[in-house]
Amino acid sequence: MAEQHFDVWTSGAAYERYMGRWSRLVAREFLAWLDRADALRWLDVGCGTGVLSALVAQRHRPRDVLGCDRSEGFVTAAARAVPGPRFVVGDALALPVRDGAFDVAVSGLTLNFLPEPTAAVRELARAVRPGGLVAAYVWDYGDGMGLLHHFWTAAASADPAAAALDEAGRFPDCRPESLHSLWTDAGLADISTTPVEVPTVFRDFTDLWDPFLAGQGPAPGYVASLAPAARDRLRDALRDAVPVAPDGCVPLTARAWAVRGVRP
């Protein structure tokens, strides 16, 4: 298979159909774990469609929330959907903010898609004041994402080359040990990690499969690259692989790992 790039996200609507509903659940648990006070200044890097920024605004009565994402499409969608926070286009590796401008810098489900995660965490640390908090969460692609485990297993059974695209192998910074190391390398202190697990229950198989047809992100991008017959084979293999409850729903779970640390 020729090299193809399936990781680029540009459409907020496509992301919401595919992963947004589950990322919203994880964001709630993540903020509860952080347990921050009101009236703080927040920076949300890789803000996507604004899910995490919106919850910060709802829960914490912040003094300021700035969402930053390299995708202009995401930033536009977030600005339209989320009143209150500010949203700007910007690179996580060179944040358009001054040193120490925020009390809390967070990043949700973004680090594994960046070419230099270590540099990104250092930028998060630069953006907060001494004593400020730097925190993030990523999907546990290795063991905790039932949907993607079933998808890539089915894909590899029909196309062995698909195994090389599985996020479980491509994104090493999805475990607590690697996240702890990233935070240590950025010079942060008082580092801790925790799992965040949420149910991902699909109404039926169609509810599970249709978001894969949007064509954005690693798995949907792979589906879009297939010829119609191969796509149908993958769909049927995935249907046979996932658990189906008596009422027709598909009950799965998704786990993320969260990490936090303090700028000395």
CSV table of N, CA and C in Angstrom, one decimal, residues 59-185:
chain,number,residue,atom,x,y,z
A,59,ARG,N,-18.5,25.0,33.8
A,59,ARG,CA,-18.2,24.5,35.1
A,59,ARG,C,-17.4,25.4,36.0
A,60,HIS,N,-16.6,26.2,35.4
A,60,HIS,CA,-15.6,26.9,36.3
A,60,HIS,C,-15.6,28.4,36.3
A,61,ARG,N,-16.6,29.0,35.6
A,61,ARG,CA,-16.7,30.5,35.6
A,61,ARG,C,-15.3,31.1,35.4
A,62,PRO,N,-14.6,30.7,34.4
A,62,PRO,CA,-13.3,31.2,34.2
A,62,PRO,C,-13.2,32.7,33.9
A,63,ARG,N,-12.0,33.2,34.2
A,63,ARG,CA,-11.7,34.6,33.8
A,63,ARG,C,-11.5,34.7,32.3
A,64,ASP,N,-10.9,33.7,31.8
A,64,ASP,CA,-10.7,33.7,30.3
A,64,ASP,C,-10.5,32.2,29.9
A,65,VAL,N,-10.9,31.9,28.7
A,65,VAL,CA,-10.7,30.6,28.0
A,65,VAL,C,-10.2,30.9,26.6
A,66,LEU,N,-9.1,30.4,26.2
A,66,LEU,CA,-8.6,30.6,24.8
A,66,LEU,C,-8.4,29.2,24.3
A,67,GLY,N,-9.1,28.9,23.2
A,67,GLY,CA,-9.0,27.6,22.5
A,67,GLY,C,-8.1,27.8,21.3
A,68,CYS,N,-7.2,26.9,21.0
A,68,CYS,CA,-6.2,27.0,19.9
A,68,CYS,C,-6.2,25.7,19.2
A,69,ASP,N,-6.3,25.8,17.9
A,69,ASP,CA,-6.2,24.6,17.0
A,69,ASP,C,-5.5,24.9,15.7
A,70,ARG,N,-4.8,24.0,15.1
A,70,ARG,CA,-4.2,24.3,13.8
A,70,ARG,C,-5.1,24.2,12.7
A,71,SER,N,-6.3,23.6,12.9
A,71,SER,CA,-7.3,23.4,11.9
A,71,SER,C,-8.3,24.6,11.9
A,72,GLU,N,-8.3,25.4,10.8
A,72,GLU,CA,-9.2,26.5,10.7
A,72,GLU,C,-10.6,26.1,10.7
A,73,GLY,N,-10.9,24.9,10.1
A,73,GLY,CA,-12.3,24.4,10.1
A,73,GLY,C,-12.8,24.1,11.5
A,74,PHE,N,-11.9,23.5,12.4
A,74,PHE,CA,-12.3,23.3,13.7
A,74,PHE,C,-12.5,24.6,14.5
A,75,VAL,N,-11.6,25.5,14.3
A,75,VAL,CA,-11.7,26.8,15.0
A,75,VAL,C,-13.0,27.5,14.6
A,76,THR,N,-13.3,27.5,13.4
A,76,THR,CA,-14.6,28.1,12.9
A,76,THR,C,-15.8,27.4,13.5
A,77,ALA,N,-15.8,26.1,13.5
A,77,ALA,CA,-16.9,25.3,14.1
A,77,ALA,C,-17.0,25.6,15.6
A,78,ALA,N,-15.9,25.7,16.3
A,78,ALA,CA,-15.9,25.9,17.8
A,78,ALA,C,-16.4,27.3,18.1
A,79,ALA,N,-16.0,28.3,17.3
A,79,ALA,CA,-16.4,29.7,17.5
A,79,ALA,C,-17.9,29.9,17.3
A,80,ARG,N,-18.5,29.1,16.4
A,80,ARG,CA,-19.9,29.2,16.1
A,80,ARG,C,-20.7,28.5,17.2
A,81,ALA,N,-20.2,27.4,17.7
A,81,ALA,CA,-21.0,26.5,18.6
A,81,ALA,C,-20.8,26.9,20.1
A,82,VAL,N,-19.7,27.5,20.4
A,82,VAL,CA,-19.4,27.7,21.8
A,82,VAL,C,-19.3,29.2,22.2
A,83,PRO,N,-20.3,29.8,22.8
A,83,PRO,CA,-20.2,31.2,23.2
A,83,PRO,C,-19.4,31.3,24.4
A,84,GLY,N,-18.7,32.4,24.5
A,84,GLY,CA,-17.8,32.7,25.6
A,84,GLY,C,-16.4,32.6,25.4
A,85,PRO,N,-15.8,31.4,25.3
A,85,PRO,CA,-14.4,31.3,25.0
A,85,PRO,C,-14.0,31.9,23.7
A,86,ARG,N,-12.7,32.3,23.6
A,86,ARG,CA,-12.1,32.8,22.3
A,86,ARG,C,-11.4,31.6,21.7
A,87,PHE,N,-11.4,31.6,20.3
A,87,PHE,CA,-10.8,30.5,19.6
A,87,PHE,C,-9.9,31.1,18.5
A,88,VAL,N,-8.7,30.6,18.4
A,88,VAL,CA,-7.7,31.1,17.4
A,88,VAL,C,-7.0,29.9,16.7
A,89,VAL,N,-6.6,30.1,15.4
A,89,VAL,CA,-5.8,29.2,14.7
A,89,VAL,C,-4.4,29.3,15.2
A,90,GLY,N,-3.7,28.2,15.6
A,90,GLY,CA,-2.4,28.3,16.1
A,90,GLY,C,-1.7,26.9,16.1
A,91,ASP,N,-0.4,26.9,16.1
A,91,ASP,CA,0.4,25.6,16.1
A,91,ASP,C,0.7,25.3,17.6
A,92,ALA,N,0.4,24.0,18.0
A,92,ALA,CA,0.7,23.6,19.3
A,92,ALA,C,2.2,23.6,19.6
A,93,LEU,N,3.0,23.6,18.6
A,93,LEU,CA,4.5,23.6,18.8
A,93,LEU,C,5.0,25.0,18.9
A,94,ALA,N,4.2,26.0,18.6
A,94,ALA,CA,4.6,27.4,18.7
A,94,ALA,C,3.4,28.2,19.1
A,95,LEU,N,2.9,28.1,20.3
A,95,LEU,CA,1.7,28.7,20.7
A,95,LEU,C,1.7,30.3,20.6
A,96,PRO,N,0.6,30.8,20.1
A,96,PRO,CA,0.6,32.3,19.9
A,96,PRO,C,0.2,33.0,21.2
A,97,VAL,N,0.9,32.7,22.3
A,97,VAL,CA,0.6,33.3,23.6
A,97,VAL,C,1.9,33.7,24.3
A,98,ARG,N,1.8,34.6,25.2
A,98,ARG,CA,3.0,35.0,25.9
A,98,ARG,C,3.3,34.1,27.1
A,99,ASP,N,4.5,34.1,27.6
A,99,ASP,CA,4.9,33.3,28.7
A,99,ASP,C,4.1,33.6,29.9
A,100,GLY,N,3.6,32.5,30.6
A,100,GLY,CA,3.0,32.6,31.9
A,100,GLY,C,1.6,33.3,31.8
A,101,ALA,N,0.9,33.3,30.7
A,101,ALA,CA,-0.3,34.0,30.5
A,101,ALA,C,-1.5,33.3,31.1
A,102,PHE,N,-1.4,32.0,31.5
A,102,PHE,CA,-2.5,31.3,31.9
A,102,PHE,C,-2.3,30.6,33.2
A,103,ASP,N,-3.4,30.2,33.9
A,103,ASP,CA,-3.3,29.5,35.2
A,103,ASP,C,-3.3,28.0,34.9
A,104,VAL,N,-4.0,27.6,33.8
A,104,VAL,CA,-4.2,26.2,33.5
A,104,VAL,C,-4.1,26.0,32.0
A,105,ALA,N,-3.2,25.1,31.5
A,105,ALA,CA,-3.2,24.7,30.1
A,105,ALA,C,-3.5,23.3,29.9
A,106,VAL,N,-4.5,23.0,29.1
A,106,VAL,CA,-5.0,21.6,28.9
A,106,VAL,C,-4.9,21.3,27.4
A,107,SER,N,-5.0,20.0,27.2
A,107,SER,CA,-5.0,19.5,25.8
A,107,SER,C,-5.8,18.1,25.8
A,108,GLY,N,-6.8,18.0,25.0
A,108,GLY,CA,-7.6,16.8,25.0
A,108,GLY,C,-7.5,16.1,23.7
A,109,LEU,N,-7.0,14.8,23.8
A,109,LEU,CA,-7.0,13.9,22.6
A,109,LEU,C,-6.2,14.5,21.4
A,110,THR,N,-5.1,15.1,21.7
A,110,THR,CA,-4.3,15.8,20.7
A,110,THR,C,-2.9,15.4,20.6
A,111,LEU,N,-2.2,15.1,21.7
A,111,LEU,CA,-0.8,14.9,21.7
A,111,LEU,C,-0.3,13.8,20.7
A,112,ASN,N,-1.1,12.8,20.5
A,112,ASN,CA,-0.6,11.7,19.7
A,112,ASN,C,-0.6,12.1,18.2
A,113,PHE,N,-1.3,13.2,17.9
A,113,PHE,CA,-1.4,13.6,16.5
A,113,PHE,C,-0.3,14.7,16.1
A,114,LEU,N,0.5,15.0,17.1
A,114,LEU,CA,1.5,16.0,16.9
A,114,LEU,C,2.8,15.4,16.5
A,115,PRO,N,3.6,16.1,15.7
A,115,PRO,CA,4.9,15.5,15.3
A,115,PRO,C,5.9,15.5,16.4
A,116,GLU,N,5.8,16.4,17.3
A,116,GLU,CA,6.8,16.5,18.4
A,116,GLU,C,6.0,16.7,19.8
A,117,PRO,N,5.5,15.6,20.3
A,117,PRO,CA,4.8,15.8,21.6
A,117,PRO,C,5.6,16.4,22.7
A,118,THR,N,6.9,16.1,22.8
A,118,THR,CA,7.7,16.7,23.9
A,118,THR,C,7.7,18.2,23.7
A,119,ALA,N,7.9,18.7,22.5
A,119,ALA,CA,7.9,20.2,22.3
A,119,ALA,C,6.6,20.8,22.6
A,120,ALA,N,5.5,20.1,22.3
A,120,ALA,CA,4.2,20.6,22.6
A,120,ALA,C,3.9,20.7,24.1
A,121,VAL,N,4.4,19.8,24.9
A,121,VAL,CA,4.2,19.8,26.4
A,121,VAL,C,5.0,21.0,26.9
A,122,ARG,N,6.2,21.2,26.4
A,122,ARG,CA,7.0,22.3,26.8
A,122,ARG,C,6.3,23.7,26.5
A,123,GLU,N,5.7,23.7,25.4
A,123,GLU,CA,4.9,24.9,25.1
A,123,GLU,C,3.7,25.1,26.0
A,124,LEU,N,3.1,24.0,26.4
A,124,LEU,CA,2.0,24.1,27.4
A,124,LEU,C,2.6,24.7,28.7
A,125,ALA,N,3.7,24.2,29.1
A,125,ALA,CA,4.3,24.6,30.4
A,125,ALA,C,4.8,26.1,30.3
A,126,ARG,N,5.3,26.5,29.1
A,126,ARG,CA,5.7,27.9,29.0
A,126,ARG,C,4.5,28.8,29.1
A,127,ALA,N,3.3,28.3,28.7
A,127,ALA,CA,2.1,29.2,28.7
A,127,ALA,C,1.5,29.5,30.0
A,128,VAL,N,1.9,28.7,31.0
A,128,VAL,CA,1.3,28.9,32.4
A,128,VAL,C,2.3,29.5,33.3
A,129,ARG,N,1.7,30.2,34.3
A,129,ARG,CA,2.5,30.9,35.3
A,129,ARG,C,3.2,29.9,36.2
A,130,PRO,N,4.3,30.2,36.9
A,130,PRO,CA,4.8,29.3,38.0
A,130,PRO,C,3.7,28.9,38.9
A,131,GLY,N,3.6,27.6,39.2
A,131,GLY,CA,2.5,27.1,40.0
A,131,GLY,C,1.3,26.8,39.2
A,132,GLY,N,1.3,27.1,37.9
A,132,GLY,CA,0.2,26.8,37.1
A,132,GLY,C,0.1,25.3,36.7
A,133,LEU,N,-1.0,24.8,36.3
A,133,LEU,CA,-1.2,23.4,36.0
A,133,LEU,C,-1.2,23.1,34.5
A,134,VAL,N,-0.5,22.1,34.1
A,134,VAL,CA,-0.5,21.6,32.7
A,134,VAL,C,-1.1,20.2,32.7
A,135,ALA,N,-2.1,19.9,31.9
A,135,ALA,CA,-2.8,18.6,32.0
A,135,ALA,C,-3.3,18.2,30.6
A,136,ALA,N,-3.4,16.9,30.4
A,136,ALA,CA,-3.9,16.5,29.1
A,136,ALA,C,-4.5,15.1,29.2
A,137,TYR,N,-5.2,14.6,28.2
A,137,TYR,CA,-5.6,13.2,28.1
A,137,TYR,C,-5.6,12.8,26.7
A,138,VAL,N,-5.3,11.5,26.5
A,138,VAL,CA,-5.3,10.8,25.2
A,138,VAL,C,-6.0,9.5,25.3
A,139,TRP,N,-6.5,9.0,24.2
A,139,TRP,CA,-7.1,7.7,24.1
A,139,TRP,C,-6.1,6.6,24.4
A,140,ASP,N,-6.5,5.6,25.1
A,140,ASP,CA,-5.6,4.4,25.3
A,140,ASP,C,-5.8,3.5,24.1
A,141,TYR,N,-5.1,3.8,23.1
A,141,TYR,CA,-5.2,3.1,21.8
A,141,TYR,C,-4.8,1.6,22.0
A,142,GLY,N,-3.8,1.4,22.9
A,142,GLY,CA,-3.3,0.1,23.0
A,142,GLY,C,-4.3,-0.9,23.6
A,143,ASP,N,-5.0,-0.6,24.7
A,143,ASP,CA,-5.8,-1.5,25.4
A,143,ASP,C,-7.3,-1.1,25.6
A,144,GLY,N,-7.5,0.2,25.5
A,144,GLY,CA,-8.8,0.7,26.0
A,144,GLY,C,-9.8,1.2,25.1
A,145,MET,N,-9.6,1.1,23.7
A,145,MET,CA,-10.5,1.6,22.8
A,145,MET,C,-11.2,0.5,22.1
A,146,GLY,N,-12.3,0.0,22.6
A,146,GLY,CA,-13.0,-1.2,22.0
A,146,GLY,C,-13.4,-1.0,20.6
A,147,LEU,N,-13.9,0.2,20.2
A,147,LEU,CA,-14.3,0.4,18.9
A,147,LEU,C,-13.1,0.3,17.9
A,148,LEU,N,-12.0,0.9,18.2
A,148,LEU,CA,-10.9,0.9,17.3
A,148,LEU,C,-10.2,-0.5,17.3
A,149,HIS,N,-10.2,-1.2,18.4
A,149,HIS,CA,-9.6,-2.5,18.5
A,149,HIS,C,-10.4,-3.4,17.5
A,150,HIS,N,-11.7,-3.4,17.5
A,150,HIS,CA,-12.5,-4.2,16.6
A,150,HIS,C,-12.3,-3.8,15.2
A,151,PHE,N,-12.2,-2.5,15.0
A,151,PHE,CA,-12.1,-2.0,13.6
A,151,PHE,C,-10.8,-2.5,13.0
A,152,TRP,N,-9.7,-2.2,13.6
A,152,TRP,CA,-8.4,-2.5,13.0
A,152,TRP,C,-8.1,-4.0,13.0
A,153,THR,N,-8.7,-4.8,13.9
A,153,THR,CA,-8.6,-6.3,13.8
A,153,THR,C,-9.3,-6.7,12.5
A,154,ALA,N,-10.5,-6.2,12.3
A,154,ALA,CA,-11.3,-6.6,11.1
A,154,ALA,C,-10.6,-6.1,9.8
A,155,ALA,N,-10.0,-4.9,9.9
A,155,ALA,CA,-9.3,-4.4,8.7
A,155,ALA,C,-8.1,-5.2,8.4
A,156,ALA,N,-7.3,-5.6,9.4
A,156,ALA,CA,-6.1,-6.4,9.1
A,156,ALA,C,-6.4,-7.8,8.7
A,157,SER,N,-7.6,-8.3,9.1
A,157,SER,CA,-7.9,-9.7,8.6
A,157,SER,C,-8.1,-9.7,7.1
A,158,ALA,N,-8.6,-8.6,6.6
A,158,ALA,CA,-8.8,-8.5,5.1
A,158,ALA,C,-7.7,-7.9,4.4
A,159,ASP,N,-6.9,-7.1,5.0
A,159,ASP,CA,-5.8,-6.4,4.4
A,159,ASP,C,-4.6,-6.3,5.4
A,160,PRO,N,-3.7,-7.2,5.4
A,160,PRO,CA,-2.6,-7.2,6.3
A,160,PRO,C,-1.9,-5.9,6.4
A,161,ALA,N,-1.8,-5.1,5.3
A,161,ALA,CA,-1.1,-3.8,5.3
A,161,ALA,C,-1.8,-2.8,6.3
A,162,ALA,N,-3.1,-3.0,6.5
A,162,ALA,CA,-3.8,-2.1,7.4
A,162,ALA,C,-3.3,-2.1,8.8
A,163,ALA,N,-2.6,-3.2,9.2
A,163,ALA,CA,-2.1,-3.3,10.6
A,163,ALA,C,-1.1,-2.1,10.9
A,164,ALA,N,-0.4,-1.7,9.9
A,164,ALA,CA,0.5,-0.6,10.1
A,164,ALA,C,-0.1,0.8,10.4
A,165,LEU,N,-1.4,0.9,10.1
A,165,LEU,CA,-2.1,2.1,10.3
A,165,LEU,C,-2.8,2.2,11.7
A,166,ASP,N,-2.9,1.0,12.4
A,166,ASP,CA,-3.5,1.0,13.7
A,166,ASP,C,-2.9,1.9,14.7
A,167,GLU,N,-3.7,2.8,15.3
A,167,GLU,CA,-3.2,3.8,16.2
A,167,GLU,C,-2.5,3.1,17.4
A,168,ALA,N,-2.9,1.9,17.8
A,168,ALA,CA,-2.2,1.2,18.9
A,168,ALA,C,-0.7,1.1,18.7
A,169,GLY,N,-0.3,0.9,17.5
A,169,GLY,CA,1.1,0.8,17.2
A,169,GLY,C,1.8,2.1,16.8
A,170,ARG,N,1.0,3.0,16.2
A,170,ARG,CA,1.5,4.3,15.7
A,170,ARG,C,1.7,5.3,16.8
A,171,PHE,N,0.9,5.3,17.8
A,171,PHE,CA,0.8,6.4,18.8
A,171,PHE,C,1.3,5.8,20.1
A,172,PRO,N,2.6,5.9,20.4
A,172,PRO,CA,3.2,5.3,21.6
A,172,PRO,C,2.8,6.1,22.9
A,173,ASP,N,2.5,7.3,22.8
A,173,ASP,CA,2.3,8.1,24.0
A,173,ASP,C,0.8,8.1,24.4
A,174,CYS,N,0.4,6.8,24.6
A,174,CYS,CA,-1.0,6.6,25.0
A,174,CYS,C,-1.1,5.8,26.3
A,175,ARG,N,0.0,5.7,27.0
A,175,ARG,CA,0.0,5.0,28.2
A,175,ARG,C,0.5,5.9,29.4
A,176,PRO,N,0.2,5.5,30.6
A,176,PRO,CA,0.6,6.4,31.7
A,176,PRO,C,2.1,6.6,31.8
A,177,GLU,N,2.9,5.6,31.5
A,177,GLU,CA,4.3,5.7,31.7
A,177,GLU,C,4.9,6.7,30.7
A,178,SER,N,4.5,6.6,29.4
A,178,SER,CA,5.0,7.6,28.4
A,178,SER,C,4.5,9.0,28.7
A,179,LEU,N,3.3,9.1,29.2
A,179,LEU,CA,2.8,10.5,29.5
A,179,LEU,C,3.6,11.1,30.7
A,180,HIS,N,3.8,10.3,31.7
A,180,HIS,CA,4.6,10.7,32.8
A,180,HIS,C,6.0,11.2,32.3
A,181,SER,N,6.6,10.5,31.4
A,181,SER,CA,7.9,10.8,30.9
A,181,SER,C,7.9,12.2,30.1
A,182,LEU,N,6.8,12.4,29.3
A,182,LEU,CA,6.6,13.6,28.6
A,182,LEU,C,6.6,14.8,29.6
A,183,TRP,N,5.8,14.6,30.7
A,183,TRP,CA,5.7,15.7,31.6
A,183,TRP,C,7.0,15.9,32.4
A,184,THR,N,7.7,14.9,32.7
A,184,THR,CA,9.0,15.0,33.4
A,184,THR,C,10.0,15.7,32.5
A,185,ASP,N,10.0,15.3,31.2
A,185,ASP,CA,11.0,16.0,30.3
A,185,ASP,C,10.7,17.4,30.1
